[in-house]
DNA sequence: GTGTCTCTTTGATCGAGAGCAAAGAGCGGA
DNA sequence: TCCGCTCTTTGCTCTCGATCAAAGAGACAC
């Protein structure tokens, strides 16, 4: 089942996350004492779409994609989960099942709390309730941004925005540019932008020819952030 | 400036909204004593995109559309605000300006609180904090649904889903069917579905020919909910 | 009533991007 | 080292829906 209890180790990691950094040590200890940690490998999931929402989670390290599958089998990537993000909780409040699947793209470690602990979790610290609201508010804003992009922008600009967002959220500086710090396929990018892997591949090839990015199997290195930004900002003309 | 203080009248209305119905009278009174009510007419806005987020609001009656305008002037409708909805608050938590414009489509009345009162607002009742989280969680879910629809469905199904959602949120039963209970243009529907008014018009005309809906200037009556639902569910085949 | 808006309808054209097909290419396993 | 799998690239075709254009048609003011 992959359960572990390395709570001593986790504490410093947890305290390094913005959401917890101002929380008194005693409160952090109390929260951690109720948590279980769970490690899963790439391709495994913390929870699956439609499954009973028994737990909510905090990602300590690794990387997840939250996907939704439509009735007719099409998949989209709702968001990417980075270390320090809470996940699997937005819905634990209102509904009893998970609206998506949280799939690890690399080996990932998360803390798990039983859903029933949620009220306690936010009571523990008023600051945390506000943090949770902020987090989810931010996520809502991102979702609206994405709706706006999908509704009004042509594919190339959407892909540019998505890639830029990924560099901000998961970029690692290298000599040649900024690398997306986890394995990502053309298909993934397609599912984040509402297009097909073919179109993404064509676009990335064109960018590579212009020296904007450097591709590779499940790899992406952005060589010219400013150039890509210019492309994303240009209003279609 | 359109400010009024009909707080006696408001109280019963406020208490009829799900978010407040379990709140003790004293708490409701306390909240209302800090509120100002404001009435605006169609075409006016409670706040504008980019303006300083000085207040958050509760819609008592009327109907609003929250819009965002892109850099190149394209507009989308982020959501429709119905009586009983909080609005203009998601961002008051994290950012200092409003991310969209809250435009009245009919004469509308809202309660207004200064942004600084928000912490007090949620402290007033733990139940309210949970309600706020639920509300915003629900909104996030809706946003994801919309992203999924725009990403994977062709226009006709998206319009069907949007119209069905409107009948649920703002439908009024009539002999001939369910009427969308506020003035809505083809352009509005286009901005909710990420298409153009031309395409929406063509689709509605086709539906009218099939007896599914009945159109009119800024009017829409759904005659056959089930038929429309079938159309929305059919997976493109 | 008449004029003037704004909203709606419908036709015709055109292009972005989906869908289909098939050939590379990196990577892990035996 | 070779095989097989998955991911990627590229060409071709075709369709959905955007765009352009212009003609109705409610609603409201005068």
Coordinates of C-alpha atoms (C1' of nucleotides) in Angstrom, one line a residue:
Chain A
X1 CA 0.0 0.0 0.0
X2 CA 3.0 2.3 0.1
X3 CA 2.4 3.9 3.4
X4 CA 5.2 5.4 5.4
X5 CA 5.6 7.5 8.5
X6 CA 8.7 9.7 8.0
X7 CA 7.1 12.5 9.9
X8 CA 10.3 13.9 11.4
X9 CA 11.7 14.3 7.9
X10 CA 8.5 15.8 6.5
X11 CA 8.2 18.6 9.0
X12 CA 10.9 20.8 7.7
X13 CA 9.6 20.3 4.2
X14 CA 6.1 21.1 5.2
X15 CA 7.2 24.2 7.0
X16 CA 9.0 25.4 3.8
X17 CA 5.7 25.6 2.0
X18 CA 4.0 29.1 1.9
X19 CA 0.8 27.7 3.3
X20 CA 2.4 26.5 6.5
X21 CA 5.4 28.8 7.0
X22 CA 3.7 31.0 9.5
X23 CA 2.0 28.3 11.4
X24 CA 3.2 27.6 15.0
X25 CA 5.3 24.4 15.3
X26 CA 2.8 22.9 17.7
X27 CA 0.0 23.2 15.1
X28 CA 2.2 21.7 12.4
X29 CA 3.0 18.8 14.7
X30 CA -0.7 18.3 15.4
X31 CA -1.5 18.2 11.7
X32 CA 1.3 15.9 10.9
X33 CA 0.4 13.5 13.7
X34 CA -2.9 12.8 11.9
X35 CA -1.3 12.4 8.5
X36 CA -0.1 9.3 6.7
X37 CA 2.4 9.6 3.9
X38 CA 2.1 7.7 0.7
X39 CA 4.6 7.2 -2.1
X40 CA 3.5 6.2 -5.6
X41 CA 5.4 5.6 -8.8
X42 CA 4.8 7.1 -12.3
X43 CA 1.6 5.9 -13.8
X44 CA 0.0 5.3 -10.4
X45 CA -2.7 7.5 -9.0
X46 CA -3.5 8.9 -5.5
X47 CA -7.2 8.8 -6.4
X48 CA -9.3 8.1 -9.5
X49 CA -12.2 9.9 -11.0
X50 CA -15.4 8.9 -9.5
X51 CA -13.8 7.2 -6.5
X52 CA -15.0 7.9 -3.0
X53 CA -13.3 11.0 -1.6
X54 CA -11.9 9.5 1.5
X55 CA -8.7 11.6 1.8
X56 CA -7.2 15.0 0.9
X57 CA -3.6 15.4 0.2
X58 CA -0.5 17.6 0.3
X59 CA 2.2 16.9 -2.3
X60 CA 5.6 16.8 -0.7
X61 CA 7.6 16.0 -3.8
X62 CA 7.1 14.6 -7.3
X63 CA 4.6 15.9 -9.9
X64 CA 1.0 14.9 -10.7
X65 CA -1.4 15.6 -13.4
X66 CA -5.0 15.8 -12.6
X67 CA -7.1 14.5 -15.5
X68 CA -10.7 14.2 -16.4
X69 CA -12.1 11.7 -18.9
X70 CA -15.3 12.6 -20.7
X71 CA -18.1 10.2 -21.3
X72 CA -16.8 9.5 -24.8
X73 CA -13.3 8.7 -23.6
X74 CA -11.6 12.0 -24.4
X75 CA -9.1 13.1 -21.7
X76 CA -8.1 16.5 -20.6
X77 CA -5.5 17.7 -18.1
X78 CA -7.2 19.9 -15.5
X79 CA -4.0 21.0 -13.8
X80 CA -0.5 20.0 -12.8
X81 CA 0.1 19.5 -9.1
X82 CA 3.5 20.8 -7.8
X83 CA 5.2 20.1 -4.4
X84 CA 3.5 22.2 -1.7
X85 CA 0.0 22.1 -3.4
X86 CA -3.0 20.7 -1.6
X87 CA -5.0 18.5 -3.9
X88 CA -8.1 16.3 -3.8
X89 CA -9.8 18.6 -1.4
X90 CA -11.9 21.1 -3.4
X91 CA -14.6 18.6 -3.8
X92 CA -14.3 16.8 -0.5
X93 CA -16.2 19.7 0.8
X94 CA -19.2 19.4 -1.4
X95 CA -19.3 16.0 -3.0
X96 CA -18.3 12.6 -2.0
X97 CA -16.4 11.5 -5.1
X98 CA -13.3 12.8 -6.8
X99 CA -14.0 14.7 -10.0
X100 CA -10.7 13.7 -11.6
X101 CA -7.8 11.4 -11.4
X102 CA -4.5 12.4 -9.7
X103 CA -1.8 10.6 -11.7
X104 CA 1.9 10.7 -10.8
X105 CA 4.2 11.5 -13.8
X106 CA 7.2 10.8 -11.7
X107 CA 7.6 9.1 -8.3
X108 CA 5.7 11.3 -5.9
X109 CA 5.2 11.5 -2.1
X110 CA 2.2 13.0 -0.5
X111 CA 0.7 13.4 3.0
X112 CA -2.8 12.1 3.3
X113 CA -5.5 13.1 5.7
X114 CA -9.0 11.6 6.1
X115 CA -11.7 13.8 4.7
X116 CA -13.4 14.0 8.1
X117 CA -10.4 15.9 9.4
X118 CA -10.9 18.8 7.0
X119 CA -13.0 21.0 9.4
X120 CA -10.3 20.4 12.1
X121 CA -7.7 21.2 9.5
X122 CA -9.0 24.6 8.8
X123 CA -10.0 25.2 12.5
X124 CA -6.5 24.5 13.5
X125 CA -5.5 27.9 12.2
X126 CA -7.7 30.7 10.8
X127 CA -4.7 31.5 8.7
X128 CA -5.0 28.1 7.0
X129 CA -8.6 28.7 6.2
X130 CA -7.7 31.9 4.5
X131 CA -4.8 30.1 2.8
X132 CA -7.1 27.5 1.5
X133 CA -9.5 30.1 0.2
X134 CA -6.6 31.9 -1.4
X135 CA -5.3 28.7 -3.0
X136 CA -8.7 27.8 -4.4
X137 CA -9.3 31.4 -5.5
X138 CA -6.1 31.4 -7.4
X139 CA -7.0 28.1 -9.0
X140 CA -10.4 29.6 -10.0
X141 CA -8.6 32.5 -11.6
X142 CA -6.3 30.2 -13.5
X143 CA -9.3 28.3 -14.7
X144 CA -10.9 31.5 -16.0
X145 CA -7.7 32.5 -17.7
X146 CA -7.7 29.1 -19.4
X147 CA -11.3 29.5 -20.5
X148 CA -10.5 32.9 -21.9
X149 CA -7.5 31.6 -23.8
X150 CA -9.3 28.6 -25.2
X151 CA -12.3 30.7 -26.2
X152 CA -10.5 33.6 -27.8
X153 CA -7.0 32.6 -28.9
X154 CA -5.8 30.4 -31.7
X155 CA -3.9 27.3 -31.0
X156 CA -0.4 28.6 -31.3
X157 CA -0.8 31.3 -28.7
X158 CA -2.6 28.9 -26.3
X159 CA 0.3 26.5 -26.5
X160 CA 2.7 29.4 -25.9
X161 CA 0.8 30.5 -22.8
X162 CA 0.7 27.0 -21.5
X163 CA 4.4 26.4 -22.0
X164 CA 5.2 29.7 -20.4
X165 CA 3.0 28.8 -17.4
X166 CA 4.8 25.5 -17.1
X167 CA 8.2 27.2 -17.1
X168 CA 7.0 29.4 -14.3
X169 CA 5.6 26.6 -12.2
X170 CA 8.1 23.9 -13.0
X171 CA 11.0 25.5 -14.7
X172 CA 14.6 24.7 -13.9
X173 CA 17.3 27.0 -15.2
X174 CA 19.9 25.5 -17.5
X175 CA 22.8 27.1 -19.4
X176 CA 20.8 26.9 -22.7
X177 CA 17.5 28.1 -21.2
X178 CA 14.7 26.9 -18.9
X179 CA 13.8 23.3 -18.7
X180 CA 10.3 21.9 -17.9
X181 CA 11.3 19.9 -14.9
X182 CA 9.2 16.7 -15.4
X183 CA 8.5 14.4 -18.3
X184 CA 5.8 15.9 -20.5
X185 CA 4.5 14.6 -23.8
X186 CA 3.1 16.4 -26.8
X187 CA -0.1 14.6 -25.9
X188 CA -0.1 16.2 -22.5
X189 CA 0.4 19.7 -23.9
X190 CA -2.5 19.0 -26.3
X191 CA -4.7 17.9 -23.4
X192 CA -3.8 21.1 -21.6
X193 CA -4.6 23.4 -24.5
X194 CA -7.6 21.7 -26.1
X195 CA -5.9 20.6 -29.3
X196 CA -4.3 17.5 -30.8
X197 CA -0.8 16.1 -30.4
X198 CA -0.2 16.5 -34.1
X199 CA -0.9 20.2 -34.0
X200 CA 1.3 20.6 -30.9
X201 CA 4.1 18.7 -32.6
X202 CA 3.9 20.9 -35.6
X203 CA 4.0 24.0 -33.5
X204 CA 6.9 22.9 -31.4
X205 CA 8.8 21.9 -34.6
X206 CA 8.2 25.4 -36.0
X207 CA 9.4 26.9 -32.7
X208 CA 12.5 24.7 -32.7
X209 CA 13.3 25.9 -36.2
X210 CA 13.1 29.5 -35.0
X211 CA 15.3 28.7 -32.0
X212 CA 12.6 29.3 -29.4
X213 CA 12.6 25.9 -27.9
X214 CA 14.4 22.6 -28.0
X215 CA 12.3 19.4 -28.0
X216 CA 13.0 15.8 -27.2
X217 CA 11.1 12.7 -26.1
X218 CA 9.1 13.9 -23.1
X219 CA 11.4 16.8 -22.8
X220 CA 11.0 20.5 -23.4
X221 CA 13.6 23.3 -23.0
X222 CA 12.6 26.9 -23.6
X223 CA 15.6 28.8 -25.0
X224 CA 13.9 32.1 -25.5
X225 CA 11.4 33.0 -22.9
X226 CA 11.0 36.6 -24.2
X227 CA 10.5 35.4 -27.7
X228 CA 7.8 33.0 -26.6
X229 CA 6.2 35.7 -24.5
X230 CA 6.1 38.0 -27.5
X231 CA 4.4 35.3 -29.4
X232 CA 1.9 34.7 -26.6
X233 CA 1.1 38.4 -26.3
X234 CA 0.8 39.2 -30.0
X235 CA -2.9 39.6 -30.6
X236 CA -3.2 37.3 -33.5
X237 CA -2.0 39.8 -36.1
Chain B
X1 CA -24.7 56.9 -6.2
X2 CA -27.8 54.6 -5.7
X3 CA -27.2 53.8 -2.1
X4 CA -30.1 52.7 0.1
X5 CA -30.5 51.2 3.5
X6 CA -33.6 49.0 3.4
X7 CA -32.1 46.5 5.8
X8 CA -35.4 45.5 7.5
X9 CA -36.6 44.3 4.1
X10 CA -33.4 42.6 3.2
X11 CA -33.2 40.4 6.2
X12 CA -35.9 37.9 5.2
X13 CA -34.5 37.8 1.7
X14 CA -31.0 37.2 3.0
X15 CA -32.1 34.5 5.3
X16 CA -33.8 32.7 2.5
X17 CA -30.5 32.1 0.7
X18 CA -28.9 28.7 1.5
X19 CA -25.6 30.3 2.6
X20 CA -27.4 32.1 5.5
X21 CA -30.4 30.1 6.3
X22 CA -28.7 28.4 9.3
X23 CA -27.1 31.5 10.6
X24 CA -28.4 32.8 13.9
X25 CA -30.5 36.0 13.6
X26 CA -28.1 38.0 15.6
X27 CA -25.2 37.2 13.3
X28 CA -27.3 38.1 10.2
X29 CA -28.2 41.4 11.9
X30 CA -24.5 42.1 12.6
X31 CA -23.5 41.4 9.0
X32 CA -26.4 43.5 7.6
X33 CA -25.5 46.4 9.9
X34 CA -22.2 46.7 8.2
X35 CA -23.6 46.4 4.7
X36 CA -24.8 49.1 2.3
X37 CA -27.2 48.2 -0.4
X38 CA -26.8 49.4 -3.9
X39 CA -29.2 49.3 -6.9
X40 CA -28.1 49.7 -10.5
X41 CA -29.9 49.5 -13.8
X42 CA -29.2 47.4 -16.9
X43 CA -25.9 48.3 -18.5
X44 CA -24.4 49.6 -15.3
X45 CA -21.7 47.7 -13.4
X46 CA -21.1 47.0 -9.7
X47 CA -17.4 47.0 -10.5
X48 CA -15.2 47.1 -13.5
X49 CA -12.3 44.9 -14.6
X50 CA -9.0 46.3 -13.2
X51 CA -10.7 48.6 -10.7
X52 CA -9.6 48.6 -7.1
X53 CA -11.4 45.8 -5.1
X54 CA -12.9 47.9 -2.4
X55 CA -16.0 45.8 -1.8
X56 CA -17.5 42.4 -2.0
X57 CA -21.2 41.8 -2.8
X58 CA -24.2 39.7 -2.3
X59 CA -26.8 39.8 -5.1
X60 CA -30.3 40.2 -3.6
X61 CA -32.2 40.4 -6.9
X62 CA -31.6 41.0 -10.5
X63 CA -29.1 39.3 -12.7
X64 CA -25.5 40.1 -13.6
X65 CA -23.0 38.8 -16.1
X66 CA -19.3 38.9 -15.2
X67 CA -17.2 39.6 -18.2
X68 CA -13.6 39.7 -19.0
X69 CA -12.1 41.6 -21.9
X70 CA -8.9 40.4 -23.5
X71 CA -6.0 42.6 -24.5
X72 CA -7.2 42.7 -28.1
X73 CA -10.7 43.6 -27.1
X74 CA -12.5 40.3 -27.3
X75 CA -15.0 39.7 -24.5
X76 CA -16.1 36.5 -22.7
X77 CA -18.7 35.9 -20.1
X78 CA -17.1 34.3 -17.1
X79 CA -20.3 33.5 -15.4
X80 CA -23.8 34.7 -14.6
X81 CA -24.6 35.9 -11.1
X82 CA -28.0 34.9 -9.7
X83 CA -29.8 36.2 -6.6
X84 CA -28.2 34.8 -3.5
X85 CA -24.7 34.6 -5.0
X86 CA -21.7 36.2 -3.5
X87 CA -19.6 38.0 -6.1
X88 CA -16.5 40.2 -6.3
X89 CA -14.9 38.4 -3.4
X90 CA -12.8 35.5 -4.9
X91 CA -10.1 37.9 -5.7
X92 CA -10.5 40.4 -2.8
X93 CA -8.6 37.7 -1.0
X94 CA -5.5 37.6 -3.1
X95 CA -5.4 40.6 -5.3
X96 CA -6.3 44.2 -5.1
X97 CA -8.2 44.6 -8.3
X98 CA -11.2 43.0 -9.8
X99 CA -10.4 40.5 -12.6
X100 CA -13.7 41.1 -14.4
X101 CA -16.6 43.4 -14.8
X102 CA -20.0 42.7 -13.1
X103 CA -22.6 44.1 -15.4
X104 CA -26.3 44.2 -14.7
X105 CA -28.5 42.8 -17.4
X106 CA -31.6 43.9 -15.6
X107 CA -32.1 46.2 -12.7
X108 CA -30.2 44.6 -9.8
X109 CA -29.9 45.1 -6.1
X110 CA -26.9 44.0 -4.0
X111 CA -25.5 44.3 -0.6
X112 CA -22.0 45.7 -0.4
X113 CA -19.3 45.2 2.3
X114 CA -15.9 46.8 2.4
X115 CA -13.2 44.3 1.5
X116 CA -11.6 44.8 4.9
X117 CA -14.6 43.2 6.5
X118 CA -14.1 39.9 4.8
X119 CA -12.0 38.2 7.6
X120 CA -14.7 39.3 10.0
X121 CA -17.3 38.1 7.6
X122 CA -16.0 34.5 7.7
X123 CA -15.1 34.7 11.4
X124 CA -18.7 35.6 12.2
X125 CA -19.6 32.0 11.6
X126 CA -17.4 29.0 10.8
X127 CA -20.4 27.8 8.8
X128 CA -20.0 30.7 6.6
X129 CA -16.3 30.0 5.9
X130 CA -17.2 26.5 4.9
X131 CA -20.1 27.9 2.8
X132 CA -17.7 30.3 1.1
X133 CA -15.3 27.4 0.4
X134 CA -18.1 25.3 -0.9
X135 CA -19.3 28.1 -3.1
X136 CA -16.0 28.8 -4.6
X137 CA -15.3 25.0 -4.9
X138 CA -18.5 24.7 -6.8
X139 CA -17.5 27.5 -9.1
X140 CA -14.1 25.9 -9.7
X141 CA -15.9 22.7 -10.7
X142 CA -18.1 24.6 -13.1
X143 CA -15.0 26.2 -14.6
X144 CA -13.4 22.8 -15.1
X145 CA -16.6 21.5 -16.7
X146 CA -16.5 24.4 -19.1
X147 CA -12.9 23.9 -19.9
X148 CA -13.7 20.2 -20.6
X149 CA -16.6 21.2 -22.8
X150 CA -14.7 23.8 -24.8
X151 CA -11.8 21.5 -25.2
X152 CA -13.5 18.4 -26.4
X153 CA -17.0 19.2 -27.7
X154 CA -18.1 20.7 -30.9
X155 CA -20.0 23.9 -30.8
X156 CA -23.5 22.6 -31.0
X157 CA -23.1 20.4 -27.9
X158 CA -21.4 23.2 -26.0
X159 CA -24.3 25.5 -26.7
X160 CA -26.7 22.8 -25.7
X161 CA -24.9 22.4 -22.4
X162 CA -24.8 26.1 -21.8
X163 CA -28.5 26.6 -22.5
X164 CA -29.4 23.6 -20.2
X165 CA -27.3 25.1 -17.5
X166 CA -29.1 28.4 -17.9
X167 CA -32.5 26.7 -17.6
X168 CA -31.4 25.1 -14.4
X169 CA -29.9 28.3 -12.9
X170 CA -32.4 30.8 -14.2
X171 CA -35.3 28.8 -15.7
X172 CA -39.0 29.8 -15.1
X173 CA -41.6 27.2 -16.0
X174 CA -44.2 28.2 -18.6
X175 CA -46.9 26.3 -20.3
X176 CA -44.9 25.8 -23.4
X177 CA -41.6 25.0 -21.7
X178 CA -38.9 26.6 -19.6
X179 CA -38.0 30.2 -20.2
X180 CA -34.6 31.7 -19.5
X181 CA -35.6 34.3 -17.0
X182 CA -33.6 37.3 -18.1
X183 CA -32.7 39.0 -21.4
X184 CA -30.0 37.1 -23.2
X185 CA -28.6 37.8 -26.6
X186 CA -27.1 35.4 -29.1
X187 CA -23.9 37.3 -28.6
X188 CA -24.1 36.5 -24.9
X189 CA -24.4 32.8 -25.5
X190 CA -21.6 33.0 -28.0
X191 CA -19.4 34.6 -25.3
X192 CA -20.3 31.9 -22.9
X193 CA -19.5 29.1 -25.3
X194 CA -16.5 30.4 -27.1
X195 CA -18.0 30.9 -30.5
X196 CA -19.6 33.6 -32.6
X197 CA -23.1 35.0 -32.6
X198 CA -23.6 33.9 -36.2
X199 CA -23.0 30.3 -35.3
X200 CA -25.2 30.5 -32.2
X201 CA -28.0 32.0 -34.4
X202 CA -27.7 29.2 -36.9
X203 CA -27.8 26.6 -34.2
X204 CA -30.8 28.1 -32.5
X205 CA -32.6 28.4 -35.8
X206 CA -32.0 24.7 -36.5
X207 CA -33.3 23.9 -33.0
X208 CA -36.3 26.0 -33.5
X209 CA -37.1 24.1 -36.8
X210 CA -36.8 20.9 -34.8
X211 CA -39.2 22.2 -32.1
X212 CA -36.6 22.1 -29.4
X213 CA -36.6 25.8 -28.5
X214 CA -38.4 29.0 -29.3
X215 CA -36.3 32.1 -29.9
X216 CA -37.0 35.8 -30.0
X217 CA -35.2 39.1 -29.4
X218 CA -33.2 38.6 -26.2
X219 CA -35.5 35.7 -25.4
X220 CA -35.2 32.0 -25.2
X221 CA -37.7 29.4 -24.3
X222 CA -36.7 25.7 -24.1
X223 CA -39.6 23.6 -25.3
X224 CA -38.0 20.2 -25.1
X225 CA -35.5 19.8 -22.2
X226 CA -35.1 16.1 -22.8
X227 CA -34.4 16.5 -26.4
X228 CA -31.8 19.1 -25.8
X229 CA -30.3 17.0 -23.1
X230 CA -30.1 14.1 -25.6
X231 CA -28.3 16.4 -28.0
X232 CA -25.9 17.5 -25.3
X233 CA -25.1 13.9 -24.2
X234 CA -24.8 12.4 -27.7
X235 CA -21.0 11.9 -28.0
X236 CA -20.6 13.6 -31.3
X237 CA -21.8 10.6 -33.3
Chain C
dG1 C1' -46.8 56.6 -37.5
dT2 C1' -41.8 57.0 -38.7
dG3 C1' -37.1 56.7 -37.8
dT4 C1' -33.3 54.6 -35.6
dC5 C1' -31.2 51.6 -32.8
dT6 C1' -29.8 47.0 -31.7
dC7 C1' -30.4 42.3 -32.3
dT8 C1' -31.1 38.4 -35.4
dT9 C1' -31.1 35.7 -39.6
dT10 C1' -29.1 33.8 -43.6
dG11 C1' -25.9 33.3 -47.5
dA12 C1' -21.3 32.7 -49.3
dT13 C1' -16.4 32.0 -48.8
dC14 C1' -12.2 30.6 -46.7
dG15 C1' -8.8 28.9 -43.6
dA16 C1' -7.1 26.8 -39.2
dG17 C1' -6.7 22.8 -37.4
dA18 C1' -8.7 18.0 -36.8
dG19 C1' -8.4 13.4 -38.6
dC20 C1' -6.1 9.8 -41.0
dA21 C1' -2.0 7.5 -42.3
dA22 C1' 2.6 6.2 -42.0
dA23 C1' 7.3 6.7 -41.3
dG24 C1' 11.2 8.0 -37.8
dA25 C1' 13.4 7.8 -33.2
dG26 C1' 14.5 7.5 -28.3
dC27 C1' 14.4 4.2 -24.5
dG28 C1' 13.8 0.2 -21.6
dG29 C1' 13.8 -4.8 -21.3
dA30 C1' 15.3 -9.4 -22.5
Chain D
dT1 C1' 22.6 -5.9 -29.0
dC2 C1' 18.4 -6.3 -30.7
dC3 C1' 13.5 -6.0 -30.1
dG4 C1' 9.4 -3.7 -29.2
dC5 C1' 7.0 -0.1 -27.3
dT6 C1' 5.8 4.5 -26.9
dC7 C1' 6.4 9.0 -28.4
dT8 C1' 7.2 12.2 -32.2
dT9 C1' 7.2 14.0 -36.8
dT10 C1' 5.3 15.1 -41.2
dG11 C1' 2.2 14.8 -45.3
dC12 C1' -2.4 15.0 -47.1
dT13 C1' -7.4 15.8 -47.0
dC14 C1' -11.5 17.6 -45.5
dT15 C1' -14.7 19.7 -42.4
dC16 C1' -16.4 22.8 -38.9
dG17 C1' -17.0 27.1 -37.8
dA18 C1' -15.0 31.9 -38.3
dT19 C1' -15.3 35.8 -41.2
dC20 C1' -17.4 38.9 -44.4
dA21 C1' -21.6 40.8 -46.2
dA22 C1' -26.2 42.3 -46.2
dA23 C1' -30.9 42.0 -45.4
dG24 C1' -34.9 41.4 -41.9
dA25 C1' -37.3 42.6 -37.5
dG26 C1' -38.4 43.8 -32.7
dA27 C1' -38.2 47.7 -29.5
dC28 C1' -38.1 52.3 -28.2
dA29 C1' -38.2 57.5 -28.8
dC30 C1' -40.2 61.2 -30.9

